[in-house]
Tab-separated table of C-alpha atoms in Angstrom:
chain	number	residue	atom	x	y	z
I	1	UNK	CA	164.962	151.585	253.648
I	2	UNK	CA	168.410	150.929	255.307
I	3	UNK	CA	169.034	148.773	251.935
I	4	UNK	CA	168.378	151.631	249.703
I	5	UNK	CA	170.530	154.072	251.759
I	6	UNK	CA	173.229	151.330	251.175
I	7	UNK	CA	172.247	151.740	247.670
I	8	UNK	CA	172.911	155.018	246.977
I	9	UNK	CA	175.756	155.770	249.422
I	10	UNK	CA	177.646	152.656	247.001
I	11	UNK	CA	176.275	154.389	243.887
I	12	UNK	CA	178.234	157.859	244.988
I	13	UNK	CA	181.045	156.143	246.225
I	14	UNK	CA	181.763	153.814	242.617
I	15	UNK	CA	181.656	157.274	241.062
I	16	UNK	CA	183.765	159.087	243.141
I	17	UNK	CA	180.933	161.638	243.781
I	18	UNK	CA	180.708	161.791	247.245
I	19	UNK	CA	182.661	164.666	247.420
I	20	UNK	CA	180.029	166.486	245.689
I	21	UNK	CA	177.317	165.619	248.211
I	22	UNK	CA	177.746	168.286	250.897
I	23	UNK	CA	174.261	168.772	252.772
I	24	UNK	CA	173.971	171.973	250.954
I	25	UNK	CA	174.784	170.366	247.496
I	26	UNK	CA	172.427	167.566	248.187
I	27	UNK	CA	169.654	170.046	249.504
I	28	UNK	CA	169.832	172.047	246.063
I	29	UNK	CA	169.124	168.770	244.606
I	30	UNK	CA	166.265	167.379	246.519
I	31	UNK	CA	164.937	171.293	245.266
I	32	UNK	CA	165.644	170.666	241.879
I	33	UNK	CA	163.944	167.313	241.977
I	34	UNK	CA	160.886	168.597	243.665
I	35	UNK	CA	160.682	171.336	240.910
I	36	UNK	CA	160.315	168.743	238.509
I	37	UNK	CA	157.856	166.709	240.637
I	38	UNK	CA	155.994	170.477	241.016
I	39	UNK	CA	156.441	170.677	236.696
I	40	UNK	CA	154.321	167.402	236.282
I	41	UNK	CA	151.428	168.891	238.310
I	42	UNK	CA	151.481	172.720	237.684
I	43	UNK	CA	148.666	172.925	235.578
I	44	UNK	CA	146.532	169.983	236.438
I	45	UNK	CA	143.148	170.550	238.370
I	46	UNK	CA	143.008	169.225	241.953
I	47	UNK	CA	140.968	166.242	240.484
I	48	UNK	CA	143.059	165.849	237.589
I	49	UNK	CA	146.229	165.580	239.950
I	50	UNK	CA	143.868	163.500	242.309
I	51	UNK	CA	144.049	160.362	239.138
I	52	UNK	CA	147.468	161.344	238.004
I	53	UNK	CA	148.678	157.661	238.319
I	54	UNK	CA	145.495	156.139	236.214
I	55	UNK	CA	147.211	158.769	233.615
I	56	UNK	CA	149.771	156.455	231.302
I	57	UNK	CA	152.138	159.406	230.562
I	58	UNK	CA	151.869	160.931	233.741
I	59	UNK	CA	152.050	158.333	236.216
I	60	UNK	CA	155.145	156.904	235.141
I	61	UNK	CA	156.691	160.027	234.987
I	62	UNK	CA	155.008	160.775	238.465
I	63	UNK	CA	156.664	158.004	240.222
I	64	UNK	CA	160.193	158.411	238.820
I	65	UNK	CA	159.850	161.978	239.972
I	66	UNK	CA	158.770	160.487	243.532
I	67	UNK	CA	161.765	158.535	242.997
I	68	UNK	CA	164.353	160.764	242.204
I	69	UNK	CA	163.220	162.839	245.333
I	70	UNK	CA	163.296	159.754	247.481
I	71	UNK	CA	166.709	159.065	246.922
I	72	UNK	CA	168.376	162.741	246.992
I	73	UNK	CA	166.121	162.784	250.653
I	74	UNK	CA	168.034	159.428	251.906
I	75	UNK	CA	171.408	160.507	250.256
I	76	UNK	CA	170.772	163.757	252.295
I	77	UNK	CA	169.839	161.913	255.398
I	78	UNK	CA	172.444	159.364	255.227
I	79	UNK	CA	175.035	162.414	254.613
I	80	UNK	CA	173.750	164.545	257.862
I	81	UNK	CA	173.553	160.464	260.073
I	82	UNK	CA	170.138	161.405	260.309
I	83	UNK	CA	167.487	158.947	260.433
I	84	UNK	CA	164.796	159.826	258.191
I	85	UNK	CA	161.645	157.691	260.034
I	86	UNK	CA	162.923	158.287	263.308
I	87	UNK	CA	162.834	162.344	262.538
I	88	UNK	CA	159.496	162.077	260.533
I	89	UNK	CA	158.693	160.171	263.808
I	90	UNK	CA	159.612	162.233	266.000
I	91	UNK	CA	158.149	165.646	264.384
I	92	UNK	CA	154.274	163.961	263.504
I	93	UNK	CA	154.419	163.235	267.449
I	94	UNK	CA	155.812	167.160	267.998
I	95	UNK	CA	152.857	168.232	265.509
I	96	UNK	CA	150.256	166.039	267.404
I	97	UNK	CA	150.798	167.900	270.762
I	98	UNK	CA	150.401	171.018	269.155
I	99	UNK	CA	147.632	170.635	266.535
I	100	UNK	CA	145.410	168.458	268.547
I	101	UNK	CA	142.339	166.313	266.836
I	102	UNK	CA	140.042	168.773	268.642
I	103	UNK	CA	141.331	171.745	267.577
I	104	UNK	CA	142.320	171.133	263.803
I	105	UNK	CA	139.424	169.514	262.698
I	106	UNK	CA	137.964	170.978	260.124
I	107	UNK	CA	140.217	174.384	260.361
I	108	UNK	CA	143.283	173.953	258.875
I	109	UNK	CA	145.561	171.765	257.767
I	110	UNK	CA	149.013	172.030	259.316
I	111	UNK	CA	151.502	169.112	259.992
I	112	UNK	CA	154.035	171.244	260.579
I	113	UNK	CA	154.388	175.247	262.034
P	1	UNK	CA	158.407	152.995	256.823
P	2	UNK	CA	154.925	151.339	256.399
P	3	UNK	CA	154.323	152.024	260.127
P	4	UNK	CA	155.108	155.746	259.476
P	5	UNK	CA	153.006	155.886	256.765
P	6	UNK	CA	150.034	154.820	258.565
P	7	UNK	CA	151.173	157.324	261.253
P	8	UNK	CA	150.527	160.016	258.951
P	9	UNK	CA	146.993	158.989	256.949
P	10	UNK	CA	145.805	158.737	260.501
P	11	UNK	CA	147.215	161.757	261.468
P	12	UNK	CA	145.120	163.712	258.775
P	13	UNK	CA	142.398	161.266	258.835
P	14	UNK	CA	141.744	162.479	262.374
P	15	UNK	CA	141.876	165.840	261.575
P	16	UNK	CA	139.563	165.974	258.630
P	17	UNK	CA	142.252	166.827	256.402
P	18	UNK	CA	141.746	164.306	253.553
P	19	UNK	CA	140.325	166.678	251.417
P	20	UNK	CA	142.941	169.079	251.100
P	21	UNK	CA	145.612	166.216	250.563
P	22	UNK	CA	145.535	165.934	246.376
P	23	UNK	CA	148.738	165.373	245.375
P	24	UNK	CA	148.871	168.868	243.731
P	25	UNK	CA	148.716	170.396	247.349
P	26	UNK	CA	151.045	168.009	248.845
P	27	UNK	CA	153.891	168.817	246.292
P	28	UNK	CA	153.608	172.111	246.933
P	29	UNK	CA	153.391	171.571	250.793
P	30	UNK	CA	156.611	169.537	250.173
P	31	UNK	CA	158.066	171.812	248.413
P	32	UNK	CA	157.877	174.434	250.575
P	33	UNK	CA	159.387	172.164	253.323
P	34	UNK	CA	162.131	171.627	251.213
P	35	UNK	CA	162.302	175.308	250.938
P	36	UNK	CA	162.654	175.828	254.804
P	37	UNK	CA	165.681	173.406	254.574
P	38	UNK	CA	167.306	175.245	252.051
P	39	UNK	CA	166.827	178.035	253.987
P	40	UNK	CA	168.773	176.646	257.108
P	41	UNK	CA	171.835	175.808	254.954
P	42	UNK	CA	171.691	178.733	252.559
P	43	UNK	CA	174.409	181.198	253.919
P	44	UNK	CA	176.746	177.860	255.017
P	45	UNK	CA	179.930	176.974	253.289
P	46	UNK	CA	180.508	174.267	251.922
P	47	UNK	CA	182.725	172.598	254.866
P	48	UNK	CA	180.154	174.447	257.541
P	49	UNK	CA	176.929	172.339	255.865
P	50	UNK	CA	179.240	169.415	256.362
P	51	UNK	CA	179.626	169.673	259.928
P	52	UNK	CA	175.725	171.351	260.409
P	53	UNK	CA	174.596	168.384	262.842
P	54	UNK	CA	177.610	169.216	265.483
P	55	UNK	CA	176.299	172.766	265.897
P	56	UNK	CA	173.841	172.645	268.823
P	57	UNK	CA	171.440	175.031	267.607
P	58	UNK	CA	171.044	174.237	263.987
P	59	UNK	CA	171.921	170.772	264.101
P	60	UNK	CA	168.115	170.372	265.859
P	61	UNK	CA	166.436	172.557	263.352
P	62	UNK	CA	168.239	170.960	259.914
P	63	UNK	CA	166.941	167.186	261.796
P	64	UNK	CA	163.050	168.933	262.061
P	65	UNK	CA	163.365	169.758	258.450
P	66	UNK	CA	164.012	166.445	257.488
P	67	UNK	CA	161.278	165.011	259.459
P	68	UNK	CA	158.798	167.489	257.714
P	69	UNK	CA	160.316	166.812	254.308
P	70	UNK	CA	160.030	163.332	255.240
P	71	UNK	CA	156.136	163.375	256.384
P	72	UNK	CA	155.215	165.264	253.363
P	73	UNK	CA	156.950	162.766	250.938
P	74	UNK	CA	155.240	160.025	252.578
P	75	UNK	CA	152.142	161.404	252.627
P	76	UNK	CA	152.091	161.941	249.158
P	77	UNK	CA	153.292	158.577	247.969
P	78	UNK	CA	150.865	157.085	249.937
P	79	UNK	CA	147.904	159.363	248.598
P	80	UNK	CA	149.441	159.016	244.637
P	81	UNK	CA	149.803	154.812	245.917
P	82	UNK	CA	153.221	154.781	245.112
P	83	UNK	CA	155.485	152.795	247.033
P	84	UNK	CA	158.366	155.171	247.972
P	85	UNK	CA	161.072	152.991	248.474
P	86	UNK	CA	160.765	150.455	244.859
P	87	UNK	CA	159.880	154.080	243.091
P	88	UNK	CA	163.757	154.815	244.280
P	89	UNK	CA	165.448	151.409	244.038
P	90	UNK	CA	163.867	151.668	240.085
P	91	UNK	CA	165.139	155.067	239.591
P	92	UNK	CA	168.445	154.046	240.747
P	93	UNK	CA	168.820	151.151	238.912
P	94	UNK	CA	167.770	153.227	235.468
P	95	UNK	CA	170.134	155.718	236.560
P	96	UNK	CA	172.956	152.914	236.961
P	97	UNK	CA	172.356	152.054	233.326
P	98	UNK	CA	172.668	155.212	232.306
P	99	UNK	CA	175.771	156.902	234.243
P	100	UNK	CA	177.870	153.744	234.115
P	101	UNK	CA	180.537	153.425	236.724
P	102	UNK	CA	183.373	153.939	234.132
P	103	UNK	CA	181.898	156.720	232.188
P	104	UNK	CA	181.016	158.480	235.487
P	105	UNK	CA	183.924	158.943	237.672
P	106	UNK	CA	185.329	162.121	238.530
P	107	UNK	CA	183.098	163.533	235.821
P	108	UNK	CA	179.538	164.756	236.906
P	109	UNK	CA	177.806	163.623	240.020
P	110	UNK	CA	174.089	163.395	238.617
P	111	UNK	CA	172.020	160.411	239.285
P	112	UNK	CA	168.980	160.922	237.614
P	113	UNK	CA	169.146	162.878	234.178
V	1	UNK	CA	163.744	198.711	238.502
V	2	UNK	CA	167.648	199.766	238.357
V	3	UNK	CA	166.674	201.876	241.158
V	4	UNK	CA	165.517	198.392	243.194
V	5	UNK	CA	168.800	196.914	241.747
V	6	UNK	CA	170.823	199.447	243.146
V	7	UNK	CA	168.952	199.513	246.701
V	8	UNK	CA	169.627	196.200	247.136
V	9	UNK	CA	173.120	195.913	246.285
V	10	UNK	CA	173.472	198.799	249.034
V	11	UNK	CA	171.792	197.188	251.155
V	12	UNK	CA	173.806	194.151	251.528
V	13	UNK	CA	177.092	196.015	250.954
V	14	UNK	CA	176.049	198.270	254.016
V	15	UNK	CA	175.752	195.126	255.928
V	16	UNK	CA	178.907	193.518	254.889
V	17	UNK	CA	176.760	190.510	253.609
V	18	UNK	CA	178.516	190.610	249.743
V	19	UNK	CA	180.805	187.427	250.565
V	20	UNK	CA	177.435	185.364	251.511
V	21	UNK	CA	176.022	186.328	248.548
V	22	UNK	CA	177.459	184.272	245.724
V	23	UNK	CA	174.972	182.984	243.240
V	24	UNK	CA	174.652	179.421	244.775
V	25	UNK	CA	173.874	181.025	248.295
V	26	UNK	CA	171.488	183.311	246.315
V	27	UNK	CA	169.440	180.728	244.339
V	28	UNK	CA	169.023	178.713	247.270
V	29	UNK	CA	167.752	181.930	249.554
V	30	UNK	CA	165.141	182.598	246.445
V	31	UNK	CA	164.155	178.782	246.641
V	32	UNK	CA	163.794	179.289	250.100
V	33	UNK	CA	161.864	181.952	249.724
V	34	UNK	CA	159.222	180.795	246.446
V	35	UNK	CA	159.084	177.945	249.296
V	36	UNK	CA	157.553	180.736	251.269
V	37	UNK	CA	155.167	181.986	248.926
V	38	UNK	CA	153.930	177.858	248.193
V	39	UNK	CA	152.700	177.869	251.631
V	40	UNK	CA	150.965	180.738	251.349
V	41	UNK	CA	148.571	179.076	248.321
V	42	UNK	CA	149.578	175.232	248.976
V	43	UNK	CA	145.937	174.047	250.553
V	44	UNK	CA	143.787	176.585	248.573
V	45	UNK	CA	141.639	176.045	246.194
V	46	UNK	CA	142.265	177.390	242.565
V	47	UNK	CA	139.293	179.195	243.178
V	48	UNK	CA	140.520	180.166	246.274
V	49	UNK	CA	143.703	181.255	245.197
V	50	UNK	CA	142.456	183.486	242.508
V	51	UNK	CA	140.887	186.109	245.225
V	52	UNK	CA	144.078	185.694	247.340
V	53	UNK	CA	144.716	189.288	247.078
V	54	UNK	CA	141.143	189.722	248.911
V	55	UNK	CA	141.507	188.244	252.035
V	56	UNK	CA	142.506	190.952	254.701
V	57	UNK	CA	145.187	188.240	256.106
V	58	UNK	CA	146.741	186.659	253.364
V	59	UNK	CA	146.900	189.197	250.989
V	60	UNK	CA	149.634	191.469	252.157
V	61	UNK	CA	151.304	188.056	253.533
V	62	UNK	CA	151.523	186.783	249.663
V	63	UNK	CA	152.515	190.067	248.482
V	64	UNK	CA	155.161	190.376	250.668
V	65	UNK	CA	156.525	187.119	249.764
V	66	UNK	CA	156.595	188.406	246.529
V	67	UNK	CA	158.646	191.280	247.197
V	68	UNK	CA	161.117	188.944	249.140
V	69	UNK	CA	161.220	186.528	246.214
V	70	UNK	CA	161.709	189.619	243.573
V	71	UNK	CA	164.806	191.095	246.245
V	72	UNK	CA	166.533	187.949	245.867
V	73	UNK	CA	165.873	187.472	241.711
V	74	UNK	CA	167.541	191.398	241.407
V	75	UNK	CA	169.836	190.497	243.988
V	76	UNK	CA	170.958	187.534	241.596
V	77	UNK	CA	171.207	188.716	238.739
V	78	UNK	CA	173.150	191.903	239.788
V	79	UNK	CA	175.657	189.509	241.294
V	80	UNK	CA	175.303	187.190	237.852
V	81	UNK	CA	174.980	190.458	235.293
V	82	UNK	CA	172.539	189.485	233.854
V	83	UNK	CA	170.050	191.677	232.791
V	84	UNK	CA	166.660	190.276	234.309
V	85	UNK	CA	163.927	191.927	231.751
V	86	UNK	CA	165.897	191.597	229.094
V	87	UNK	CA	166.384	187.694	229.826
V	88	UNK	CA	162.961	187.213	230.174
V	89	UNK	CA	161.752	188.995	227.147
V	90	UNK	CA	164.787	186.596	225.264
V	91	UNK	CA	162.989	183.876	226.007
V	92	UNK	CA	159.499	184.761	225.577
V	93	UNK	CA	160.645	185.760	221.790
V	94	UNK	CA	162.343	181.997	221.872
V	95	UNK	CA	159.280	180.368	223.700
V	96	UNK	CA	157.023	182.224	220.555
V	97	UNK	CA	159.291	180.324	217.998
V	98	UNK	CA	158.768	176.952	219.719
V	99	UNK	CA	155.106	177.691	220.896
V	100	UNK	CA	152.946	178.954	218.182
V	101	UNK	CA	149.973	180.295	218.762
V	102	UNK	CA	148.197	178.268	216.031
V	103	UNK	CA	149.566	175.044	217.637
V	104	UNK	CA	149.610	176.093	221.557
V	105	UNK	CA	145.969	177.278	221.682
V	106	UNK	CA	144.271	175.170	224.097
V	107	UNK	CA	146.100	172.489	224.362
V	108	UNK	CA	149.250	172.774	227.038
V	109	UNK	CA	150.365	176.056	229.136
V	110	UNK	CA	154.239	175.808	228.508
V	111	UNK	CA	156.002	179.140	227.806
V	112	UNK	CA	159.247	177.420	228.521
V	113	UNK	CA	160.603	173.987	228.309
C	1	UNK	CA	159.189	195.833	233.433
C	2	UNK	CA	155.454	197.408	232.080
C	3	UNK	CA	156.656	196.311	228.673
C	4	UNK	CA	157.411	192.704	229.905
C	5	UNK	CA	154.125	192.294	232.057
C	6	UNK	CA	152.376	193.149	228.625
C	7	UNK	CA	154.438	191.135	226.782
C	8	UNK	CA	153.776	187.976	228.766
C	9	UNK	CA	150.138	188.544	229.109
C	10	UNK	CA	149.701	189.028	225.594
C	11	UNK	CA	151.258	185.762	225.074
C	12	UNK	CA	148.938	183.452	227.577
C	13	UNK	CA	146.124	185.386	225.761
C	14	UNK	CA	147.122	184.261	222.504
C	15	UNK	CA	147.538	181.390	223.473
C	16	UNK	CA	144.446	180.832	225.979
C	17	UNK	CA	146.558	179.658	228.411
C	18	UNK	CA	144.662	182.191	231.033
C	19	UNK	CA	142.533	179.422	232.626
C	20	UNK	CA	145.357	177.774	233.710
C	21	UNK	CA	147.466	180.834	235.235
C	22	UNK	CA	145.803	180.989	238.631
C	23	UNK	CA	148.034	182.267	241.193
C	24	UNK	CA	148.682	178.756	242.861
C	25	UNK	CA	149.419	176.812	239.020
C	26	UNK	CA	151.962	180.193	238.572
C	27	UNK	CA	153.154	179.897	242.067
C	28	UNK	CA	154.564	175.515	241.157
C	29	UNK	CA	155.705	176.785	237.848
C	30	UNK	CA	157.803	179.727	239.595
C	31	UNK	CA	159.062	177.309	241.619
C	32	UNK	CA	159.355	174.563	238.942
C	33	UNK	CA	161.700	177.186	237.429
C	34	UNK	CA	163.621	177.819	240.386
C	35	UNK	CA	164.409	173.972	240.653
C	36	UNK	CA	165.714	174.162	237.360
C	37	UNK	CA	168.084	177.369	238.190
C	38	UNK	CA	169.222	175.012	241.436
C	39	UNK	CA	169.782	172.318	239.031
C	40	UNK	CA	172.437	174.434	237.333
C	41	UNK	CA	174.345	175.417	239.894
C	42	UNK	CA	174.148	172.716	242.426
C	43	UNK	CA	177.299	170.858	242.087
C	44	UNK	CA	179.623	174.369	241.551
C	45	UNK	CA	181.761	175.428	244.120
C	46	UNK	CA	180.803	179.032	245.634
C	47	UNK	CA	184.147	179.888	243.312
C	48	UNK	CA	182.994	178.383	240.392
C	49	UNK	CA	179.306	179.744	241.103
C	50	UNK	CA	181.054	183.061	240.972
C	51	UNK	CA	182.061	182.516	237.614
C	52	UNK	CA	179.430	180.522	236.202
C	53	UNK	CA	178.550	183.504	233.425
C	54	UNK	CA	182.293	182.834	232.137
C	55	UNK	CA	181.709	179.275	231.325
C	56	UNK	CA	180.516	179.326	227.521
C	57	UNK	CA	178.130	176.156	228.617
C	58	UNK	CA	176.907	177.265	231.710
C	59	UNK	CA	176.611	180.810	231.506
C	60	UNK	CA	173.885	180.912	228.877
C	61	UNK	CA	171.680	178.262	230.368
C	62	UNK	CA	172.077	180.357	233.509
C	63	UNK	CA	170.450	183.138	231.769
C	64	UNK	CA	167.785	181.162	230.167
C	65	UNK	CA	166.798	180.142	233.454
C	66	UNK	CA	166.717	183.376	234.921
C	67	UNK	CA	164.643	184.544	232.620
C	68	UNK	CA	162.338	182.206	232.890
C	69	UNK	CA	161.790	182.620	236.536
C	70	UNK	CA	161.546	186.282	235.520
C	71	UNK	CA	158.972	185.430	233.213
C	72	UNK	CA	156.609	183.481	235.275
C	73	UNK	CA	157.257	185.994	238.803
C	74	UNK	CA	155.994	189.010	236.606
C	75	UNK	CA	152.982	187.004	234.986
C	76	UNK	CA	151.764	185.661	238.928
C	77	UNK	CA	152.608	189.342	240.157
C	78	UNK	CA	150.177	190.476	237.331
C	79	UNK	CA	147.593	188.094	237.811
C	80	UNK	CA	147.728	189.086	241.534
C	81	UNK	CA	147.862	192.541	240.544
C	82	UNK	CA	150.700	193.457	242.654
C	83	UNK	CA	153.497	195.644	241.432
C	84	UNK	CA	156.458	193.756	241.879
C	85	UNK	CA	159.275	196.608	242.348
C	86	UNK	CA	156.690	198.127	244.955
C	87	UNK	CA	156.182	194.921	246.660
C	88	UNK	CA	160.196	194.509	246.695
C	89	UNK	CA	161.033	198.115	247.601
C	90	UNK	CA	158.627	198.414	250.521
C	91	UNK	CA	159.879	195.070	251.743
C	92	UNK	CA	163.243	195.990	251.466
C	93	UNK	CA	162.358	199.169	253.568
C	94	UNK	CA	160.908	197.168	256.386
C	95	UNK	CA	163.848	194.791	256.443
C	96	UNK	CA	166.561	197.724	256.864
C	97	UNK	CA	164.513	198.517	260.056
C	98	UNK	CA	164.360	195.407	261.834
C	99	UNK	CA	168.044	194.213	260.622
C	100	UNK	CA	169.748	197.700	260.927
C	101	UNK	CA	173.311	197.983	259.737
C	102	UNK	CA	175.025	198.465	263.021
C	103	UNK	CA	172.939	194.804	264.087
C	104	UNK	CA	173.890	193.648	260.727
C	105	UNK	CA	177.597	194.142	260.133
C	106	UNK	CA	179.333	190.609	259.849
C	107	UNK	CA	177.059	188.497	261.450
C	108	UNK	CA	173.800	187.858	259.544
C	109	UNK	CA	172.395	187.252	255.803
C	110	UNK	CA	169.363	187.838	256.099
C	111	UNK	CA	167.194	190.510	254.037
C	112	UNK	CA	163.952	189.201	255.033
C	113	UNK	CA	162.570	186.711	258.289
């Protein structure tokens, strides 16, 4: 992970685009890249979506969408100095004292409020 | 990263939320975390989503996003069995190919097409 | 319709709110809020989803996500000029050309592309 | 708008794309849309955002997309069988109570919670 950051942040900076990545700009990105991640699976059934990767159209396309969102994510992260497994950390541990194993099970199926 | 993502399947494993985790419903659950950041930087300039992290009320909240962007993301990689980080480092090496250094600066700031 | 046009645009003038809302604040506040209405549907079934407007607690909660998501398409499109019906019924009459009937029946669900 | 809803209904008849406009596949291809409305605008300036219906390029693509988030908000609203001016103007109403324009003046954005 901390080699991928390094990754993109030299990607941006041998094009001279990093002063296009603003938080906000980089936010409407990660959107627009989730839209097209959303696109792939629109009208699939939950089962369909469930074998998306067996699919040899789809899958590919599936995990270049996954990709394009993973790297907007640690462009954004690297952008704000946030780290992004310390704050996933942090919140699953936040969600886990307030949706607790007794009470969720079966109910609902927050991870975050 | 792969201890986070055992964080999480055990998070919803203990909750008896497997069955609502098909990718369809994650991208849409990540999606509307993504939505929740936009929604934190929506009315910022430009130089005030730069410096979001310094302000002690929504620099917290903008992190918490991130973490829940983060969690979903991970989730669903894991769930699709798509490693998050090569699905990237792929994408960003295709993207290198195609928005060459030379061609690309000063021009357009897009990584993936 | 013109009449919601022009009660929003009074609205936000009344508030002093016009300089937030250029369109790149105003896309991402109608991301933000189609985020909204995700969450809503995002662990339902399709099944599920289809009698939405049923259940006594999230049916007025997904309607009024779509009246926040419609406030901020008007909203838009005032600001843009763009004529919002007549956009849509542009490219339905271009989605027609590209989507025949003949060759669309049954077999994809694109009206766009 | 009545004209439009028909319009668009007509056309997933035709086409017997029905079975796959539940509210939640409408819902990720609203927001599918909305990515790709992000995507045009998320590198502008709030100045050149402003202007974006000048630019010969931009401009029309910025309708297109418009109207095709128009498109797929008025065929989820029908399928939900919600008006979607109704849903907007009552929400609007509530909003001007709880953000009133004395509260409002200069310090807020928002139109909704």
């Amino acid at each position: 992970m901390p080699e991928l950051t390094e990754s993109v942040r030299e990607f941006a900076r041998a094009r001279d685009w990093e002063r296009f990545h603003t938080p906000k700009n980089l936010a409407m990105a990660l959107a627009g890249e989730v839209g097209e991640l959303l696109a792939e699976l629109q009208w699939l059934t939950p089962e369909q979506s469930a074998a998306v990767m067996s699919d040899p159209e789809l899958g590919p396309r599936v995990r270049a969408e996954i990709g394009d969102v993973t790297i907007y994510l640690v462009r954004l992260a690297d952008v704000l100095g946030v780290d992004l497994v310390e704050a996933a950390a942090d919140k699953l541990a936040d969600s886990g004292r307030r949706y607790t194993v007794e009470a969720a099970r079966g109910s609902a199926a927050k991870i975050e409020d």
